[in-house]
Short mmCIF file of C-alpha atoms and ligand atoms in Angstrom, two decimals:
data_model
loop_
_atom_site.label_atom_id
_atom_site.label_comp_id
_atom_site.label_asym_id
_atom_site.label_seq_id
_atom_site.Cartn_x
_atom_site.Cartn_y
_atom_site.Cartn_z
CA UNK A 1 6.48 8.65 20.02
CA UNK A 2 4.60 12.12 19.76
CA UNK A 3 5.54 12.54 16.20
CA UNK A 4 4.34 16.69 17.17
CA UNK A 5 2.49 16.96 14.00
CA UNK A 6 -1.65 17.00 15.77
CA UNK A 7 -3.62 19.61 13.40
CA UNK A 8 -1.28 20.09 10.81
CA UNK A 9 -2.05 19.71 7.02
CA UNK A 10 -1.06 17.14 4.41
CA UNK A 11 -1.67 16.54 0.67
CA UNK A 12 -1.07 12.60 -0.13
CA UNK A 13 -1.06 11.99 -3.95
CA UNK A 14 -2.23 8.38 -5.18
CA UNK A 15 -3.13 7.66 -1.69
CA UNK A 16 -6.68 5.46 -1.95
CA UNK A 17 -4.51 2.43 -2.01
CA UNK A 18 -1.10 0.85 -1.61
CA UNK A 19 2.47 3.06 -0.14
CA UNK A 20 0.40 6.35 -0.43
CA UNK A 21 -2.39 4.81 1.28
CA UNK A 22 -0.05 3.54 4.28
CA UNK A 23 1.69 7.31 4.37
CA UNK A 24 -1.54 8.21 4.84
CA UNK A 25 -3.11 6.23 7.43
CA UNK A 26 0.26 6.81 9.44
CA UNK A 27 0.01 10.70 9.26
CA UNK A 28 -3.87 10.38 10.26
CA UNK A 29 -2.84 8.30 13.31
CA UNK A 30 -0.21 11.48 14.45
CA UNK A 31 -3.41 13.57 13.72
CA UNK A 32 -2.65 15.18 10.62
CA UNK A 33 -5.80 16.14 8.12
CA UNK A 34 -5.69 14.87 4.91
CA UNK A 35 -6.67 15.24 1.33
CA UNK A 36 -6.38 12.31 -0.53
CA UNK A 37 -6.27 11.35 -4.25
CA UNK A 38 -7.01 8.84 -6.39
CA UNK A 39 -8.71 7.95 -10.08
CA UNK A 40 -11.22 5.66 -8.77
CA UNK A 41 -13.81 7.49 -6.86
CA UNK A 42 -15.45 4.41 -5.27
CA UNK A 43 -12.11 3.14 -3.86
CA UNK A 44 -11.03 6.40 -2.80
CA UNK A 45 -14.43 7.26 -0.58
CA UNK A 46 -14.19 4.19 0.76
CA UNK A 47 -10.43 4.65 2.00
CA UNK A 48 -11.05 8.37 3.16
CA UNK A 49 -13.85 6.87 5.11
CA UNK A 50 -12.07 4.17 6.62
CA UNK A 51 -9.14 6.99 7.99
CA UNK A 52 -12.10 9.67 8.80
CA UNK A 53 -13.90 6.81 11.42
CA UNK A 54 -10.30 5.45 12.80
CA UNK A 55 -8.75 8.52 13.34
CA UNK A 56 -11.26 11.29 13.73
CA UNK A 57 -8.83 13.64 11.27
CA UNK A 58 -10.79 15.87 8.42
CA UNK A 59 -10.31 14.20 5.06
CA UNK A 60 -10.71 15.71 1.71
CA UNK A 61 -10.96 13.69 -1.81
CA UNK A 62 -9.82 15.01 -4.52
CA UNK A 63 -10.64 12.28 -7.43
CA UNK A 64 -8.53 12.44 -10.65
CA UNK A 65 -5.22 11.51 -12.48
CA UNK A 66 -2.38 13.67 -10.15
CA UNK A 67 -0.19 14.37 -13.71
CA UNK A 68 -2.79 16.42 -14.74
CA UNK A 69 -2.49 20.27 -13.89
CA UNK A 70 -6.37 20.97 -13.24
CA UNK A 71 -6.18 17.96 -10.58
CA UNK A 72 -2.98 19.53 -9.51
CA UNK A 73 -5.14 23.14 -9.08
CA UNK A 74 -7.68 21.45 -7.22
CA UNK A 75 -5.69 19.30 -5.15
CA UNK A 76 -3.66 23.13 -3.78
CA UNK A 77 -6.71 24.54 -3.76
CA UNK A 78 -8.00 22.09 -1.42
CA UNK A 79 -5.45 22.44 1.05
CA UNK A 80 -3.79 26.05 0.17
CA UNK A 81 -1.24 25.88 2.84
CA UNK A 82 -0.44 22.51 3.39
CA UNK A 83 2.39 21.58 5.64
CA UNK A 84 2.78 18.14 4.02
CA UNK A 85 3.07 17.00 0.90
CA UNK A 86 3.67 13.70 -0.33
CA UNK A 87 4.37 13.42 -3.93
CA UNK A 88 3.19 9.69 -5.53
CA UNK A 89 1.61 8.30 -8.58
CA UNK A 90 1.10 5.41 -10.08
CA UNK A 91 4.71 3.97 -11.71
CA UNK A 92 5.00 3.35 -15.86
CA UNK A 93 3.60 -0.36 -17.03
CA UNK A 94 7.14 -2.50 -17.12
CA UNK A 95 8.15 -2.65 -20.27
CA UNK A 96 10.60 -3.54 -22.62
CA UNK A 97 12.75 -0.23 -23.58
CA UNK A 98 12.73 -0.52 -26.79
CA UNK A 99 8.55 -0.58 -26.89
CA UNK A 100 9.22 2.93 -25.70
CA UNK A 101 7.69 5.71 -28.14
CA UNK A 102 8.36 9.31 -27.75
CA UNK A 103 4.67 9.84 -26.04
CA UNK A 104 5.38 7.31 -23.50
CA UNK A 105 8.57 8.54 -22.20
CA UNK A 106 7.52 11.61 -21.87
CA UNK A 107 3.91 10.63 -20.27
CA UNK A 108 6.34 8.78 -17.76
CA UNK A 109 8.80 11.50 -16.99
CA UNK A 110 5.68 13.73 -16.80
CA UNK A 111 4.25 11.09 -14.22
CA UNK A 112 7.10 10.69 -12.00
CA UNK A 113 9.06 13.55 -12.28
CA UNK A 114 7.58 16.57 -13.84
CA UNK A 115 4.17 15.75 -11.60
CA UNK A 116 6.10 16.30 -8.25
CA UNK A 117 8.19 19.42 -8.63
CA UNK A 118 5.08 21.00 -10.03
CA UNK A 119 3.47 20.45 -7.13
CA UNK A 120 6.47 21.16 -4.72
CA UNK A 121 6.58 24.46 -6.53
CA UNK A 122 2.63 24.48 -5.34
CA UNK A 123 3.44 24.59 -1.59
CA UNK A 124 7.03 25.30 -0.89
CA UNK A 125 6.62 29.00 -0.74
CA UNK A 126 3.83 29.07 2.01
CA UNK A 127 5.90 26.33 4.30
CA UNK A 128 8.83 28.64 3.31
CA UNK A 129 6.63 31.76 5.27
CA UNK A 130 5.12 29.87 7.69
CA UNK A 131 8.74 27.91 8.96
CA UNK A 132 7.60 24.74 8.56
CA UNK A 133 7.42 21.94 5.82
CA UNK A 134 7.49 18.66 5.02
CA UNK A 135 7.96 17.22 1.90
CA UNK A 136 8.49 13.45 0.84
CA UNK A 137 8.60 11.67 -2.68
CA UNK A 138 7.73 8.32 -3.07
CA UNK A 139 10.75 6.91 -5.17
CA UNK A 140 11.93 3.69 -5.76
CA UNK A 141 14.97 1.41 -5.43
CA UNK A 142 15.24 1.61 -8.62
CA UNK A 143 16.95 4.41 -8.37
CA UNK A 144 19.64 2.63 -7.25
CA UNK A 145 19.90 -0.10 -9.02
CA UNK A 146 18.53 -1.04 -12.51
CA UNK A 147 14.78 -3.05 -12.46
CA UNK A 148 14.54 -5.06 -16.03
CA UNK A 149 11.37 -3.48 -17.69
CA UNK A 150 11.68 -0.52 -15.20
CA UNK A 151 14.31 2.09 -17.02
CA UNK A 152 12.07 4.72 -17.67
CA UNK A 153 10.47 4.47 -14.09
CA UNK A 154 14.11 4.84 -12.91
CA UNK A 155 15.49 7.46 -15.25
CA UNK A 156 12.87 9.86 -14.21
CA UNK A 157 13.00 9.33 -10.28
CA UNK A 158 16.73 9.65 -11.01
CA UNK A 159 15.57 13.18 -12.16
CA UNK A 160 13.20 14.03 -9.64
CA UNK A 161 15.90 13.36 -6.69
CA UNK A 162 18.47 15.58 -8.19
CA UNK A 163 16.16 18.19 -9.03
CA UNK A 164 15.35 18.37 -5.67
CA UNK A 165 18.80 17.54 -3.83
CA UNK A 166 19.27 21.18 -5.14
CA UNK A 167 16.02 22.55 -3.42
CA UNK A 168 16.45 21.03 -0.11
CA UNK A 169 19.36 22.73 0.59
CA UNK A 170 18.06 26.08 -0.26
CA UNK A 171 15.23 25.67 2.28
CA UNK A 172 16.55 23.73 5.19
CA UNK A 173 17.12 27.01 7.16
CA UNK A 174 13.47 27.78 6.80
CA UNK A 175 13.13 24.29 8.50
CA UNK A 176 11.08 23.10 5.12
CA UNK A 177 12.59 19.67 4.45
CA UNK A 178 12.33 17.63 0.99
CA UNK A 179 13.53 13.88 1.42
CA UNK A 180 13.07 10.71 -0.82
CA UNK A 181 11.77 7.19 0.57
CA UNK A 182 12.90 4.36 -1.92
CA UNK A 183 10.64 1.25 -1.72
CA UNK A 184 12.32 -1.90 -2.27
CA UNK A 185 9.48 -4.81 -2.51
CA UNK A 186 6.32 -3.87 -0.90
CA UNK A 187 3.12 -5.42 -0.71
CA UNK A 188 0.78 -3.42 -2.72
CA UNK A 189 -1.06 -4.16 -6.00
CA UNK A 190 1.56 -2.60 -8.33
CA UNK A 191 4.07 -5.10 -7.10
CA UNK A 192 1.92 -7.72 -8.21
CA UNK A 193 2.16 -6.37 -12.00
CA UNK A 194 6.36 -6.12 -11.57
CA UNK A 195 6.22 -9.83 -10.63
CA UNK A 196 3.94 -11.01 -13.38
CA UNK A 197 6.21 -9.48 -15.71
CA UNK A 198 9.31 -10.87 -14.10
CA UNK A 199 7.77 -14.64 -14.23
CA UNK A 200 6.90 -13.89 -17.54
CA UNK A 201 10.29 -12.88 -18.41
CA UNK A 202 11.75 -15.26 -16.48
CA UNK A 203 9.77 -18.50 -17.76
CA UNK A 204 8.86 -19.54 -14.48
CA UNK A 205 5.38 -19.79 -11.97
CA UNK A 206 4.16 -16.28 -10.84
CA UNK A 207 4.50 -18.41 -7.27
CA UNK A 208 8.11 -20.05 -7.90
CA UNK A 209 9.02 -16.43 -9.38
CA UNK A 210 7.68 -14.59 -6.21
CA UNK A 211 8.99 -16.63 -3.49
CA UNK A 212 12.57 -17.12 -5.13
CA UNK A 213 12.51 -12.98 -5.05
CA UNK A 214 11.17 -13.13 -1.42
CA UNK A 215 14.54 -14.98 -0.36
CA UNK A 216 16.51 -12.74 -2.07
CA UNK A 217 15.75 -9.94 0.32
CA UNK A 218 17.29 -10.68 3.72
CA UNK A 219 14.81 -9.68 5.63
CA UNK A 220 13.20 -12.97 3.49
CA UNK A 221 9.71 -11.33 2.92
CA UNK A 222 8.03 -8.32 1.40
CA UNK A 223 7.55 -4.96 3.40
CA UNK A 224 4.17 -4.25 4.60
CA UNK A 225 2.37 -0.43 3.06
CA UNK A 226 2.60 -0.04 7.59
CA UNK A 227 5.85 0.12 7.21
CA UNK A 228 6.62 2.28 4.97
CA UNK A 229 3.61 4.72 6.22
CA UNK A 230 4.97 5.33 9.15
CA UNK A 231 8.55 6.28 7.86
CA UNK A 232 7.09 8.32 5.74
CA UNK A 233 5.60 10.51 8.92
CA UNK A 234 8.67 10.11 10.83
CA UNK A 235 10.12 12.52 8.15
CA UNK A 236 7.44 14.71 8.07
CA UNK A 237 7.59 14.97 12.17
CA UNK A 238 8.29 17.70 14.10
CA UNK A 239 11.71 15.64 15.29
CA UNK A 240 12.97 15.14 11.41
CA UNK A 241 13.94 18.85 11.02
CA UNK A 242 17.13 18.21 10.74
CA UNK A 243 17.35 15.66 8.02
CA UNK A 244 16.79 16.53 4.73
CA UNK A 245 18.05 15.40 0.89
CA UNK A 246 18.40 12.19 2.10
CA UNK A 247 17.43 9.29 0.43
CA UNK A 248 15.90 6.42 2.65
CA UNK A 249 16.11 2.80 1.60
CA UNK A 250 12.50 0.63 2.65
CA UNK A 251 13.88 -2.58 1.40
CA UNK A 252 14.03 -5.23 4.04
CA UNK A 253 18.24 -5.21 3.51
CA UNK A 254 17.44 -5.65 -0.46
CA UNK A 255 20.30 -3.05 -1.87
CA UNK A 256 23.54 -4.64 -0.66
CA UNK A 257 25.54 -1.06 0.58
CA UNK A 258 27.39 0.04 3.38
CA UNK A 259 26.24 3.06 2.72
N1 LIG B 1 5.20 -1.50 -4.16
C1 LIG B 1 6.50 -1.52 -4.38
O1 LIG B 1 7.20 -2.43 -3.96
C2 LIG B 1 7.15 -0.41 -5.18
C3 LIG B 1 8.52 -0.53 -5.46
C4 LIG B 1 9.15 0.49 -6.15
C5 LIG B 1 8.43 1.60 -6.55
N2 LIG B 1 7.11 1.69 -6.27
C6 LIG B 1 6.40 2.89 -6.71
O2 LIG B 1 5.69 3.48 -5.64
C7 LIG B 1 4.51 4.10 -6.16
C8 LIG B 1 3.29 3.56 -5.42
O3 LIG B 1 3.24 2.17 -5.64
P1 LIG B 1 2.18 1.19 -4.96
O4 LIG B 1 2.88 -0.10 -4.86
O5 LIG B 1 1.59 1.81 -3.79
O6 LIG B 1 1.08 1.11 -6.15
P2 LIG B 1 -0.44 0.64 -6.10
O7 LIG B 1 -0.62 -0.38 -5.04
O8 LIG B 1 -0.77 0.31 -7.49
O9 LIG B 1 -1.24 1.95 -5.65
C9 LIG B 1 -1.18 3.10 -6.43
C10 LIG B 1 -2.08 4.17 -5.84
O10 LIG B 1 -1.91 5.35 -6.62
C11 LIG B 1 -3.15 5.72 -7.24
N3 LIG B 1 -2.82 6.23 -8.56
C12 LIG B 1 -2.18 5.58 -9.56
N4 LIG B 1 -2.03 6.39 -10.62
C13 LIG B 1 -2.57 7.60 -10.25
C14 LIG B 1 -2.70 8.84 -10.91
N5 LIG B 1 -2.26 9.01 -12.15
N6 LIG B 1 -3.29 9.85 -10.26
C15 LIG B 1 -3.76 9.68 -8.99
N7 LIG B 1 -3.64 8.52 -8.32
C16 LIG B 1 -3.06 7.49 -8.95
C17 LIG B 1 -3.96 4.43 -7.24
O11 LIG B 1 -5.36 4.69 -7.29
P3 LIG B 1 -6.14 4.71 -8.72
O12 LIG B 1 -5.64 3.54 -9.50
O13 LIG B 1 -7.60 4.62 -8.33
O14 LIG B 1 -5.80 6.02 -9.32
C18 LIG B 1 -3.55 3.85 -5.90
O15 LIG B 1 -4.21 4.51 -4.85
C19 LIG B 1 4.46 3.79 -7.66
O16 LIG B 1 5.01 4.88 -8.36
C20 LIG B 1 5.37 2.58 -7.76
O17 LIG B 1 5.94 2.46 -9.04
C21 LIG B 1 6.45 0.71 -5.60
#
């Protein structure tokens, strides 16, 4: 499919490796430029070169932690009227709640909620003027449905998406659309650390741990960062005008609703 989205312009947040890596590669396939971010420089020259000589798109770096606001500057002042934006960052370490200080919570509702409407405040106006936008937040399932070790990851994603239920509607008609994508299990690096902790909690093998959670998803394996990349730029297509707010589920089957 001609996802009708050659030329235009996209910000990807914590995209040298992992889900905002494969939202990335997916948007530089339909032909979108890019700038991409990350904290490691090394790792995130390496993956902007990688997209630059497979898909002949422009690709900016912009190296440095995405909570922060001068990263945040540079990142819109890179790309001043992006058509794209896809909010990610790295989630909080899993951890017991009650380990939870005052700084921590609020360094993880900074990271995963306060991070992304600061920078959909960033853009929304010029895709507002210019009658098209795209916006997507990487979520989580957990959002859903409660991850041991995970509550303050959830509580602030819970935040984000109603913060921005709210906004979607009030720019749909300016065919600007702002839509969540929930990963279930996914094959990164990040989903290594949720397993160790699991085993750990659990008593058992990081390998015994991992594969009983594998058969627990019915589509009996973890979802590839292809996957999910290229639902993500579905939603930002030309085609996916019409759907926004929504909440989309990447979990092989995992959350166990009708609806
Ligand atoms: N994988 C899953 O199954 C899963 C499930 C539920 C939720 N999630 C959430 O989805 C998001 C992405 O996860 P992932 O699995 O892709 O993680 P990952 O494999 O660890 O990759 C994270 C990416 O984000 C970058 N990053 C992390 N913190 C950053 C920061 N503060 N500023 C800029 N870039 C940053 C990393 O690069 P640097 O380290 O070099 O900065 C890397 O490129 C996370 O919020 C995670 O909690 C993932």
């Amino acid at each position: 499919m001609n996802l009708g989205i050659r030329g235009r312009k996209a910000i990807v947040c914590a995209s040298s490796r992992g889900l905002g890596r494969g939202c990335a590669e997916a948007l530089a396939e339909a032909g979108v430029d890019l700038v991409l971010n990350g904290r490691d420089a090394e790792v995130l020259a390496r993956t902007a070169r990688e997209l630059r000589e497979a898909y002949g798109v422009a690709v900016t770096e912009v190296e440095g932690d995405v909570s922060q606001p001068e990263i945040q500057k540079k990142l819109l002042s890179t790309c001043p009227d992006a058509d794209i934006l896809v909010n990610n960052n790295g989630g909080p370490p899993p951890r017991n709640f009650r380990q939870l200080d005052r700084e921590a919570i609020l360094a993880g509702v900074t990271q995963n909620m306060v991070t992304p409407i600061e920078l959909m405040q960033g853009v929304i106006d010029g895709m507002i003027e210019r009658g098209f936008g795209r916006i997507v937040n990487i979520t989580s399932l957990s959002v859903y449905t409660s991850i041991p070790g995970l509550d303050l990851s959830s509580g602030a994603r819970a935040g984000l998406t109603s913060f921005m239920s709210g906004i979607a509607r009030t720019v749909a008609n300016r065919n600007v659309t702002i839509n969540n994508l929930l990963p279930g299990k996914l094959d990164t690096d990040r989903i290594r650390v949720t397993t160790k902790f699991g085993a750990e909690k659990a008593g058992m093998s990081l390998e015994d741990y991992a594969a009983q959670q594998d058969k627990q998803i019915p589509a009996g394996r973890l979802g590839t960062t292809e996957e999910f990349g290229k639902a993500c730029a579905f939603l930002c297509s030309a085609h996916a005008g019409y759907i926004t707010g929504q909440n989309l589920r990447i979990d092989g089957g995992l959350y166990p609703s009708a609806f």
